[in-house]
Coordinates of C-alpha atoms in Angstrom, one line a residue:
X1 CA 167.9 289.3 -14.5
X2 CA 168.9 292.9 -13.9
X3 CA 166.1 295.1 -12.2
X4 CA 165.2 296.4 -16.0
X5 CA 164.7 293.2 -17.3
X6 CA 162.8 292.0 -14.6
X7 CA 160.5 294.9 -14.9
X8 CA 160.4 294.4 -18.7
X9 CA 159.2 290.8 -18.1
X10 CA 156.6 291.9 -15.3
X11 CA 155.1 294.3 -17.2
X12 CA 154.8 291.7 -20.6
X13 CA 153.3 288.9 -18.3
X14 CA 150.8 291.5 -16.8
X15 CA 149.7 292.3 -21.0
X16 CA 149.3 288.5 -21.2
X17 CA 146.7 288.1 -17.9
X18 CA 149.3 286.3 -16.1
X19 CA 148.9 288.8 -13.1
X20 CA 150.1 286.3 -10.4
X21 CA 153.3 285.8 -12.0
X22 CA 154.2 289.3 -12.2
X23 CA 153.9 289.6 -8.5
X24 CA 155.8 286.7 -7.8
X25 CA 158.8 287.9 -10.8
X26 CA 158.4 291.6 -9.3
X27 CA 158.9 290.3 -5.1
X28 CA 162.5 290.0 -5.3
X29 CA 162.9 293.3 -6.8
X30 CA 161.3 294.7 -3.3
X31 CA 162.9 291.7 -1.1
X32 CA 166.0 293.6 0.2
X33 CA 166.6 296.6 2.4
X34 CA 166.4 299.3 0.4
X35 CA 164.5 298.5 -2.9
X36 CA 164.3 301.5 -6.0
X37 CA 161.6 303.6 -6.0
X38 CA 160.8 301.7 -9.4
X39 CA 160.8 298.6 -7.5
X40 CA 158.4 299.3 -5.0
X41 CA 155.9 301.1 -8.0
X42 CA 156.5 297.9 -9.8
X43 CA 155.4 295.4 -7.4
X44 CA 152.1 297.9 -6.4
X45 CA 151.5 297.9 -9.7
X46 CA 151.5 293.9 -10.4
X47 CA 149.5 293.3 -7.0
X48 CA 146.5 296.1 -8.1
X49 CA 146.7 294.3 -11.2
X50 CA 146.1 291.2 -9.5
X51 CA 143.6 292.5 -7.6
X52 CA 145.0 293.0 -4.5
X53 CA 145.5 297.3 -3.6
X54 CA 145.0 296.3 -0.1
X55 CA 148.5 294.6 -0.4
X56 CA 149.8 297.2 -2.4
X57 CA 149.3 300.0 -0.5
X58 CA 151.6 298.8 1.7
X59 CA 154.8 299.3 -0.7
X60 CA 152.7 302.5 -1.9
X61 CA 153.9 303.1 2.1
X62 CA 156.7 302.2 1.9
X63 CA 158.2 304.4 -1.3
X64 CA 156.4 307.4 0.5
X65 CA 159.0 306.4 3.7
X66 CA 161.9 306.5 1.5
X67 CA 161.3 309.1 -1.4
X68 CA 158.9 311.3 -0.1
X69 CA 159.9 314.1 -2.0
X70 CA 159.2 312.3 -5.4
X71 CA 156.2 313.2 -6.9
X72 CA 155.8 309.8 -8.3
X73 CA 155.5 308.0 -5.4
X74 CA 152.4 310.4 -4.0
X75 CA 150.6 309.5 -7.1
X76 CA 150.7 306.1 -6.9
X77 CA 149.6 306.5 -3.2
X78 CA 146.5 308.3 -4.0
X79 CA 146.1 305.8 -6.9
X80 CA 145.8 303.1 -4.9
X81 CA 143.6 305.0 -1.8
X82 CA 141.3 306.3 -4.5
X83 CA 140.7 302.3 -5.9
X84 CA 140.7 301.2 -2.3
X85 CA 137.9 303.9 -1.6
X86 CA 139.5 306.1 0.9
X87 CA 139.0 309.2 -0.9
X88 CA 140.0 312.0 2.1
X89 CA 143.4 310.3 2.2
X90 CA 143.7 309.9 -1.7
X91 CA 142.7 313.7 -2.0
X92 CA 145.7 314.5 0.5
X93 CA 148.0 312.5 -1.5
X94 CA 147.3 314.4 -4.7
X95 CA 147.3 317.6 -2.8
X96 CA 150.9 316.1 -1.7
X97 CA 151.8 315.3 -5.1
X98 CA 151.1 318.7 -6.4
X99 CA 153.0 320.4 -4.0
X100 CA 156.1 318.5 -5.5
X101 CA 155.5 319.6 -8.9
X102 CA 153.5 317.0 -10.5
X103 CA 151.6 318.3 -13.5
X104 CA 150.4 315.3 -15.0
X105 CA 146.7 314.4 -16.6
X106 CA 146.6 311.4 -14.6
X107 CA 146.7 313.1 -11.2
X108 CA 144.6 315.6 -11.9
X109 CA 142.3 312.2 -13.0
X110 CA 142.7 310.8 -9.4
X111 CA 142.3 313.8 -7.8
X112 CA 138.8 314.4 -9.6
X113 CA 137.5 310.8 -8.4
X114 CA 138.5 311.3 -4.9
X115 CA 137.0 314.6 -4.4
X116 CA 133.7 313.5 -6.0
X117 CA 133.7 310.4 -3.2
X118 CA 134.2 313.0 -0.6
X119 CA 131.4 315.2 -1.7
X120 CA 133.3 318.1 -3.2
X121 CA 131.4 318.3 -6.7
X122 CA 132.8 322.0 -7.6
X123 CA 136.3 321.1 -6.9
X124 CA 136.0 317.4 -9.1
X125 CA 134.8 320.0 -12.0
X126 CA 137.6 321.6 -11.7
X127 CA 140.1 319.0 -11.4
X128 CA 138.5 316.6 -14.2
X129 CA 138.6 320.1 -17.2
X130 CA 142.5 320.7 -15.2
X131 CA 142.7 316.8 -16.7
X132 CA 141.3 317.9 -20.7
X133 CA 143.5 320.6 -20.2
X134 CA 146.5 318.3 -20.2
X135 CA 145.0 315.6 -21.9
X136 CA 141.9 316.9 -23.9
X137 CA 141.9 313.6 -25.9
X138 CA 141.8 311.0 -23.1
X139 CA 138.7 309.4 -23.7
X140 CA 138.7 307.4 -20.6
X141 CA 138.5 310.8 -19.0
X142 CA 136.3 312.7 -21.0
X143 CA 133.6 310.0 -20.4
X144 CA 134.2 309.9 -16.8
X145 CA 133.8 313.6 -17.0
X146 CA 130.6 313.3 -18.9
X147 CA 129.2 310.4 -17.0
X148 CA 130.1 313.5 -13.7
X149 CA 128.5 316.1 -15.5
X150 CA 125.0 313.8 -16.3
X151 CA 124.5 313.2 -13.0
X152 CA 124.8 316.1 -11.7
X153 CA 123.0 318.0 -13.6
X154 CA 120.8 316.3 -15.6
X155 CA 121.6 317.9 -18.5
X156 CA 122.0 315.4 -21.8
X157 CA 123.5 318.7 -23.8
X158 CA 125.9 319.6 -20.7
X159 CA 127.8 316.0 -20.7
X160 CA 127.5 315.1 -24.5
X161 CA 129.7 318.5 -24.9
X162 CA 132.5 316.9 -22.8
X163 CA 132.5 313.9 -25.1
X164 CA 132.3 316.6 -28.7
X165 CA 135.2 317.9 -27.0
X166 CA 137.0 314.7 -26.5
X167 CA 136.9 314.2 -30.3
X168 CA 137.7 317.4 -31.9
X169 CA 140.8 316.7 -29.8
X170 CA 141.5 313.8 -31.2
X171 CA 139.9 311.0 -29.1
X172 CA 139.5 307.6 -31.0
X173 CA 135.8 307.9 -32.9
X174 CA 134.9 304.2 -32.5
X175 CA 135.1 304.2 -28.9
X176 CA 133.8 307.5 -28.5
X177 CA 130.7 307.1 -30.4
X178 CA 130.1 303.9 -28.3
X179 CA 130.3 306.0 -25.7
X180 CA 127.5 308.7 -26.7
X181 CA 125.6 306.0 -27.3
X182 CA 125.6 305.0 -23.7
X183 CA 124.9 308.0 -22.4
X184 CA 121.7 308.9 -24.7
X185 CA 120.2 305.4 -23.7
X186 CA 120.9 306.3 -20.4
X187 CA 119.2 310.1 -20.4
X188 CA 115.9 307.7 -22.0
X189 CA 116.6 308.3 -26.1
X190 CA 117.3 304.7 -27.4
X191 CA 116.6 305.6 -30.4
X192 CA 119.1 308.3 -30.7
X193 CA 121.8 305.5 -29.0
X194 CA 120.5 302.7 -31.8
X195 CA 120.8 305.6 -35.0
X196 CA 124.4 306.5 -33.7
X197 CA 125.5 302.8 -33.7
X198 CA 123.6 301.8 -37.0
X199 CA 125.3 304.5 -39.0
X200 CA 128.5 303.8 -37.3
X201 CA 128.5 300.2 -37.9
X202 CA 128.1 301.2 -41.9
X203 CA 131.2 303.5 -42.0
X204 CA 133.6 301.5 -39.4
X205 CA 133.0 298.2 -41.2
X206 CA 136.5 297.1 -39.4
X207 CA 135.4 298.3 -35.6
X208 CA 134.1 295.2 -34.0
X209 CA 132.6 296.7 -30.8
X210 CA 131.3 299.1 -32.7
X211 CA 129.1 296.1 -34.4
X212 CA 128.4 294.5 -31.0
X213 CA 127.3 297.8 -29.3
X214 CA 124.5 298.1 -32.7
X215 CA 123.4 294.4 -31.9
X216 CA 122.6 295.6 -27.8
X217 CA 121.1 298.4 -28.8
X218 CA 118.9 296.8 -31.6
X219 CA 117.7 293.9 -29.0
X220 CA 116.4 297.1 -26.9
X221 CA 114.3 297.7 -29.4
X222 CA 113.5 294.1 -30.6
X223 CA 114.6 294.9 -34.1
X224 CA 116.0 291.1 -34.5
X225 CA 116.9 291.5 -38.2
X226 CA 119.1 294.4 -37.5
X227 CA 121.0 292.8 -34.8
X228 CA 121.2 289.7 -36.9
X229 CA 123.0 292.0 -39.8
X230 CA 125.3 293.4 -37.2
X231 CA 126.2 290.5 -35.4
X232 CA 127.4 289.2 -39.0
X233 CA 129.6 292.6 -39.9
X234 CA 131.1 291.5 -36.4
X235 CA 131.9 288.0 -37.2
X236 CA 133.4 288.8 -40.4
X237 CA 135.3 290.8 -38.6
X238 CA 136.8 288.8 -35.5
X239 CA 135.0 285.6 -36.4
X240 CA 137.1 283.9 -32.7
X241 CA 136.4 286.3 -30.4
X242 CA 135.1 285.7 -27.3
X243 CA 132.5 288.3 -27.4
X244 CA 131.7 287.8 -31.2
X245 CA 130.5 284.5 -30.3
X246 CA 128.3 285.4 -27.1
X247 CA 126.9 288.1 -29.1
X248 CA 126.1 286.0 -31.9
X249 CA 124.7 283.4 -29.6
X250 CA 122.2 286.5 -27.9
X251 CA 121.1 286.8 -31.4
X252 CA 120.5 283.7 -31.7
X253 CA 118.2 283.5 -28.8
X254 CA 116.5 286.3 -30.4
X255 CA 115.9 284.4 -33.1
X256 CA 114.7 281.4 -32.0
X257 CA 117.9 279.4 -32.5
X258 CA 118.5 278.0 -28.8
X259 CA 120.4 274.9 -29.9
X260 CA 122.2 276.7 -31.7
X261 CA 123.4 279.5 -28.9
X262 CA 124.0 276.6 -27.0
X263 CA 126.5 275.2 -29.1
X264 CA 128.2 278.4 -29.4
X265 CA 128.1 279.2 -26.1
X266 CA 129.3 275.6 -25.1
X267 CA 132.4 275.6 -27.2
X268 CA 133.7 279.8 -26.2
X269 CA 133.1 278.1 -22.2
X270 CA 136.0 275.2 -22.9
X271 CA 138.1 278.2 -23.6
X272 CA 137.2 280.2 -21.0
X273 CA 135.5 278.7 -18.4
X274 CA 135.6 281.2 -15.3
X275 CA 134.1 283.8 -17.9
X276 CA 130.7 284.7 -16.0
X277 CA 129.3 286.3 -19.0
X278 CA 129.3 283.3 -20.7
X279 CA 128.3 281.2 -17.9
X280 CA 125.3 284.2 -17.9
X281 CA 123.8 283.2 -21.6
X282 CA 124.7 280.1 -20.8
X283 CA 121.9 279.6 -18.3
X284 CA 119.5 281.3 -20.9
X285 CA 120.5 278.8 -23.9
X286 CA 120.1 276.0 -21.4
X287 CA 116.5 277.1 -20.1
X288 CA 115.4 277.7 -23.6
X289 CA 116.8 274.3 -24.6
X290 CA 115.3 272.5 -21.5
X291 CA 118.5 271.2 -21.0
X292 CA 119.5 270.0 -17.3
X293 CA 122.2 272.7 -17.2
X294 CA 119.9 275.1 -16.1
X295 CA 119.4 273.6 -12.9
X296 CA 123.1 272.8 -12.3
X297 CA 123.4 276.7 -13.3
X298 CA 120.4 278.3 -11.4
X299 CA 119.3 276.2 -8.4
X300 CA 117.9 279.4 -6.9
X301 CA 116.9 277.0 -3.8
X302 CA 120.6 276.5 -2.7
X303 CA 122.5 279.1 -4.7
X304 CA 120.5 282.5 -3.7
X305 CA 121.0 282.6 0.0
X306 CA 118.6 285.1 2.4
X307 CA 120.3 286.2 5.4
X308 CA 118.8 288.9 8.0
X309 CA 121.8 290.7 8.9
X310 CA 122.7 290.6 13.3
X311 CA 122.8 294.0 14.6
X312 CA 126.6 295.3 14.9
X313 CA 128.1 296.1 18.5
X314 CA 127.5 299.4 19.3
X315 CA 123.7 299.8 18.8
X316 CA 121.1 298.7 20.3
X317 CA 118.8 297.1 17.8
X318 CA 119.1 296.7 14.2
X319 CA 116.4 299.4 13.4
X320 CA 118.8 302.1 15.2
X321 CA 121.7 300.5 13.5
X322 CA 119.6 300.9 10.3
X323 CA 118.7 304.5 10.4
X324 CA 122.5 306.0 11.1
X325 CA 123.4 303.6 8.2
X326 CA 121.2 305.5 6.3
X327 CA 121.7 308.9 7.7
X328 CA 125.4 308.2 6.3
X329 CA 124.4 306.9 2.9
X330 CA 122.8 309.6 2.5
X331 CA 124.9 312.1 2.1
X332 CA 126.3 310.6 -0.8
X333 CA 122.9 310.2 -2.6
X334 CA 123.3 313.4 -4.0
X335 CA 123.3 313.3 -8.1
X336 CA 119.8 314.2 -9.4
X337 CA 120.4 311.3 -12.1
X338 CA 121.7 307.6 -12.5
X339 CA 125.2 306.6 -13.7
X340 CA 125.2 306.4 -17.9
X341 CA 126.6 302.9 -17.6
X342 CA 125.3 301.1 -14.6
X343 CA 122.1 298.7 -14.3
X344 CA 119.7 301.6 -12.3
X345 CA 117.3 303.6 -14.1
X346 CA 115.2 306.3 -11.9
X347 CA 117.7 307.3 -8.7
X348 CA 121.4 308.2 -7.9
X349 CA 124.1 305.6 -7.3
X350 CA 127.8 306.2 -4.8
X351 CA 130.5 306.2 -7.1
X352 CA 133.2 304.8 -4.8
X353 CA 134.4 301.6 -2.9
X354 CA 132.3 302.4 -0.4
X355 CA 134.3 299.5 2.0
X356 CA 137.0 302.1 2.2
X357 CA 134.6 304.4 3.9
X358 CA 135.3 306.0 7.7
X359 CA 131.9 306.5 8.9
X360 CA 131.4 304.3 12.2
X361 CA 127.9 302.7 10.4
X362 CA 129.3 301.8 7.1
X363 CA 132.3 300.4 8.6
X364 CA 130.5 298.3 11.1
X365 CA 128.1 296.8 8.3
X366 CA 131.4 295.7 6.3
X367 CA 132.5 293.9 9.8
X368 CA 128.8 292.8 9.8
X369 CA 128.5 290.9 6.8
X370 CA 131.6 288.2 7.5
X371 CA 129.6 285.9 9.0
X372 CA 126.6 285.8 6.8
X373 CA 129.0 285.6 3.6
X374 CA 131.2 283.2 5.3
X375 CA 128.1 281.3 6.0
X376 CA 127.3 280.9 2.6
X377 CA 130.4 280.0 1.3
X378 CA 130.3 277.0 3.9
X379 CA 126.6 276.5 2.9
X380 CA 127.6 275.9 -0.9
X381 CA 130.5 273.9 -0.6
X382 CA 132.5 272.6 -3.1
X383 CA 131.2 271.1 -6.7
X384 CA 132.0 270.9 -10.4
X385 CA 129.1 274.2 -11.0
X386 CA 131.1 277.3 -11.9
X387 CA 130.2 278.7 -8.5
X388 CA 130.9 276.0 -6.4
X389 CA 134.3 275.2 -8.0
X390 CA 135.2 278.4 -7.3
X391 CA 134.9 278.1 -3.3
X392 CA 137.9 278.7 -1.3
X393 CA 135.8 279.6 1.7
X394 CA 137.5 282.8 1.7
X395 CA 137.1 285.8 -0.4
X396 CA 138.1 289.6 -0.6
X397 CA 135.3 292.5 -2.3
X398 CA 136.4 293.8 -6.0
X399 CA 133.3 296.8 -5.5
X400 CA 130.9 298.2 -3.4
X401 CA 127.9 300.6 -3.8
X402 CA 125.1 302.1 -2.5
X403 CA 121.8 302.8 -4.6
X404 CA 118.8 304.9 -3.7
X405 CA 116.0 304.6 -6.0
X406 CA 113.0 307.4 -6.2
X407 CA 109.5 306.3 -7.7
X408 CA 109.4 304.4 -10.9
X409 CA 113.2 303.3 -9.9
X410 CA 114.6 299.8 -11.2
X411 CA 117.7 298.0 -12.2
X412 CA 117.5 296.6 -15.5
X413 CA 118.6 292.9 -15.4
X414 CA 121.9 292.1 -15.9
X415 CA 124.5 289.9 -14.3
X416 CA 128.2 291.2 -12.7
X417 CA 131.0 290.0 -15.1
X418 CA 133.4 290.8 -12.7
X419 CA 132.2 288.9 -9.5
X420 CA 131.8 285.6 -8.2
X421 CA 129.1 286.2 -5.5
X422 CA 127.1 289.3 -5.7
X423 CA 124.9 290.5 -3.8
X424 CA 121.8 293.3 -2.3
X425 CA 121.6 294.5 1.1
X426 CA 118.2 296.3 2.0
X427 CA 118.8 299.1 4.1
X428 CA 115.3 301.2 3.3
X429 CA 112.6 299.6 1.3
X430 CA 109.1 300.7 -0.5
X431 CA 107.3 298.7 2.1
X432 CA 103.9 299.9 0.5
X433 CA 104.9 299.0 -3.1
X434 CA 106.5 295.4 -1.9
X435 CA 102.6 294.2 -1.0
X436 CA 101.4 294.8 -4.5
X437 CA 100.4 292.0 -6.3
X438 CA 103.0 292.8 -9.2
X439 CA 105.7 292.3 -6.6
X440 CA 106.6 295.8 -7.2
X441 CA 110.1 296.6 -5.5
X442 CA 110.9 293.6 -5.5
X443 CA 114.3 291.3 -6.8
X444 CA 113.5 289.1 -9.8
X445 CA 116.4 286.1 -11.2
X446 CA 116.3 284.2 -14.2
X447 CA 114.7 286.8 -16.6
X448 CA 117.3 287.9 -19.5
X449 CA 117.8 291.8 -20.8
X450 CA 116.9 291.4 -24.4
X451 CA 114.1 290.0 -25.9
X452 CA 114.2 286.2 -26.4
X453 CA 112.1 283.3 -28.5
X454 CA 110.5 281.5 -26.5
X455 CA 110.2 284.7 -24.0
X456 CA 111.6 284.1 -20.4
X457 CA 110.4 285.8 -17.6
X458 CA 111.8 285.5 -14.0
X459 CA 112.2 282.7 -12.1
X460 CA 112.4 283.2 -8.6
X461 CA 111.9 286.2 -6.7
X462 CA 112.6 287.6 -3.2
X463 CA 111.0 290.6 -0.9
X464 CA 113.0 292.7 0.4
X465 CA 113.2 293.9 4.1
X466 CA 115.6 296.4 6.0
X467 CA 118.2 294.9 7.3
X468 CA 118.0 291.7 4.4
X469 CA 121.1 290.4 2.5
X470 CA 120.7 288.6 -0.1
X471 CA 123.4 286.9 -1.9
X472 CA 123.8 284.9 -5.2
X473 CA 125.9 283.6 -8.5
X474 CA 127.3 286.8 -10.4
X475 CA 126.6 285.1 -13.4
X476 CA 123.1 284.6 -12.2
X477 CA 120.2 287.3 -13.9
X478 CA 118.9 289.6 -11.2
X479 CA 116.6 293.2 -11.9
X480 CA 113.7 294.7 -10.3
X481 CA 110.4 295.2 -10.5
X482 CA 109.6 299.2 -10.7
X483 CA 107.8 300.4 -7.9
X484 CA 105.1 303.5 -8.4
X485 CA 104.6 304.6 -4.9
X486 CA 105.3 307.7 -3.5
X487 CA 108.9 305.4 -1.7
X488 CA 112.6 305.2 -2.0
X489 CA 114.2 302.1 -2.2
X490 CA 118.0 302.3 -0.7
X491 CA 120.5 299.5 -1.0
X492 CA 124.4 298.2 -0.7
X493 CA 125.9 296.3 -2.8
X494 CA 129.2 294.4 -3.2
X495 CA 130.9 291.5 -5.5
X496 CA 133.2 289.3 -4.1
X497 CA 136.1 286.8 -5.5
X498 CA 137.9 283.9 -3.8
X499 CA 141.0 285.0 -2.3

């Protein structure tokens, strides 16, 4: 195959999933001495796809070496430094790009991200409305932009006018009203978020996740009838997809139909059986059943593994380590609101792969936690479970964050589709609301997000303490319990996959 075609096949097989293919198809296009510029963008682009920037950057590098002129090239740099979190370098790349003429929306996009890791809020304004400019009805954007402005300012007006604009310039209404629906249950008015999705599930009768977003926000409000009649629209609609059946099956667990969530869930899991949102309902169906899956699924014994981190070289004890870990976190904790589509309620959240960071604290608690994850892997072994089956006794991090949570803070429970071991790393903790007898502060497993029949609540818990990593199944239910004191509650967190 000519270069074209090969990047014509790449780019089919990357539609179809079939990431690791498009690498290998795309390597011979970058084998030789002096590969295209389309080349080298081609095989980044397969290996970010794959999940693996780290590797990409390097032919990112290499285009830069041989057509540094082209504009091109300094966006994908600053792409892949932005996803990689190294936001100073990725802001210098755009600046680069920009000096070589580019123009387009999607720069200005990357530009925005990495200049609201570094801490420049003014100058991510500017560069997300120099986005809208170009591209006023991106909606990916305009949310991003909203999600911005919410945190900053707290204003519920202020953001839902970046997403009004979004539409009147065309963006697609379905997806846009889902998202004004997030960020009203996010600023505290589910009702607002549930009437948006009710009347839009009436008038887009062919708008699945439209459907599916009215059966969450229903089960927020335990109306069970109403996410029943929803769920239905939804199954008329795409009656074999994936997440048509697991919502189906949440309403079923709603409704006092276990066995019959089970089943559902059961047969979408032969089809997809790494999914770890289904393995997540899964473990509800199960416990609600009394089925022995549960255990296999949630042995919080052996599975949720409690690790007091060693202090890194360099200081000398963990509490001094502690404190400059926090003095650094810090200074990102500096949005007066949470995220519009993250678990936290009550605090601020970083916004950035935080692995990519320079500071000398953060870097050494990355370095830090390879021996406590690698002792975990080694700990679990190998097995038929969907975590265990999984262990390569090696792994690489998809994300990393830092929360800080004020008074009445908590994460909702929820599960991380995207991982395989997830985690919490306590680096300042209530200490006065953790000796409460409601636990208060503490991490809770096992409880699900919606109201269930028979009711669950959590399983196992853990106390924190600075300095405390806990790890556990991302498929596995984790929250917390709100704490009232006058605290803050500051963590890390991370998934990671098997490399």
């Amino acid at each position: 195959m000519n270069e074209s075609a090969i990047v014509e096949r790449a780019e089919a097989l990357s539609a179809q999933g079939r990431t690791a293919e498009a690498v290998a198809l795309t390597e011979a296009l970058v084998a030789g001495p002096s590969p295209s510029h389309m080349a080298l963008a081609m095989h980044s682009g397969a290996l970010k796809r794959d999940g693996r920037s780290l590797e990409a950057l390097e032919f990112d590098r290499k285009a830069i070496a041989r057509f540094g002129e082209n504009p091109i090239a300094w966006h994908n740099l600053a792409a892949t430094l932005d996803d990689l979190g190294r936001a100073e370098e990725a802001v210098e790349a755009c600046e680069n790009a920009f000096r070589r003429g580019m123009d387009a929306p999607q720069t200005f996009a990357v530009y925005a991200r990495a200049l609201r890791a570094v801490g420049n809020h003014p100058r991510a304004d500017y560069a997300y409305r120099q986005a809208l400019m170009r591209a006023p009805g991106d909606l990916g954007v305009a949310s991003e932009f909203a999600n911005h402005l919410w945190m900053i300012t707290g204003d519920l007006k202020v953001a839902d006018s970046a997403l009004d604009a979004a539409y009147h310039a065309g963006a697609p209404p379905a997806p846009l009203l889902i998202a004004k629906a997030t960020l009203y249950q996010a600023a505290g008015d589910s009702e607002r978020a549930y009437s948006l999705m009710e009347k839009a599930s009436e008038r887009m009768p062919g708008e699945v996740f439209v459907h599916l977003a009215a059966v969450e926000y229903a089960l927020r409000l335990d109306r069970v009838d109403m996410a029943e009649a929803f769920s239905r629209r939804a199954e008329t609609v795409e009656p074999r997809s994936r997440s048509v059946i697991q919502y189906s099956a949440i309403v079923d667990l709603a409704a006092a139909r276990p066995a019959e969530a089970f089943a559902k869930l059961q047969g979408a899991l032969k089809d997809h059986p790494n999914d770890q949102s289904l393995w997540g309902w899964m473990a509800v169906a199960a416990r609600a059943v009394g089925d022995p899956l549960y255990e296999w699924l949630c042995d919080y014994e052996k599975m949720v593994g409690v690790y007091d981190l060693e202090t890194p070289g360099g200081w000398p004890s963990l509490e001094a380590f502690l404190a400059d870990l926090a003095k650094e976190l810090k200074a990102v904790h500096v949005y007066r609101q949470h995220p519009t589509n993250q678990s936290m309620r009550h605090g601020s959240q970083s916004m950035h792969m935080l692995s990519g960071s320079n500071a000398p604290p953060i870097k050494a608690f990355f370095e830090a936690l390879e021996k406590p994850i690698r002792e975990h892997m080694a700990k679990l072994g190998q097995g038929d479970d969907p975590l265990r089956r999984r262990n390569t006794f090696d792994y690489r991090l998809v994300g990393a964050w830092s929360v800080r949570l004020k008074p009445n803070g908590f994460h909702r429970d929820h599960f991380h589709p995207d991982g395989w071991l997830s985690s919490a790393f306590y680096v300042e903790t209530p200490d006065e609301a953790l000796q409460s007898a409601e636990r208060q502060g503490w991490i809770r497993f096992g409880k699900p997000p919606f109201i269930t029949n028979p009711p669950m609540e959590a399983a196992h818990h853990v106390r924190p303490k600075p300095g405390r990593l806990v790890l556990f199944p991302a498929y596995m239910w984790h929250g917390t319990i709100p704490f009232t004191t006058d605290e803050a509650r500051m963590t890390i967190a991370f998934d990671a996959v098997p490399k």
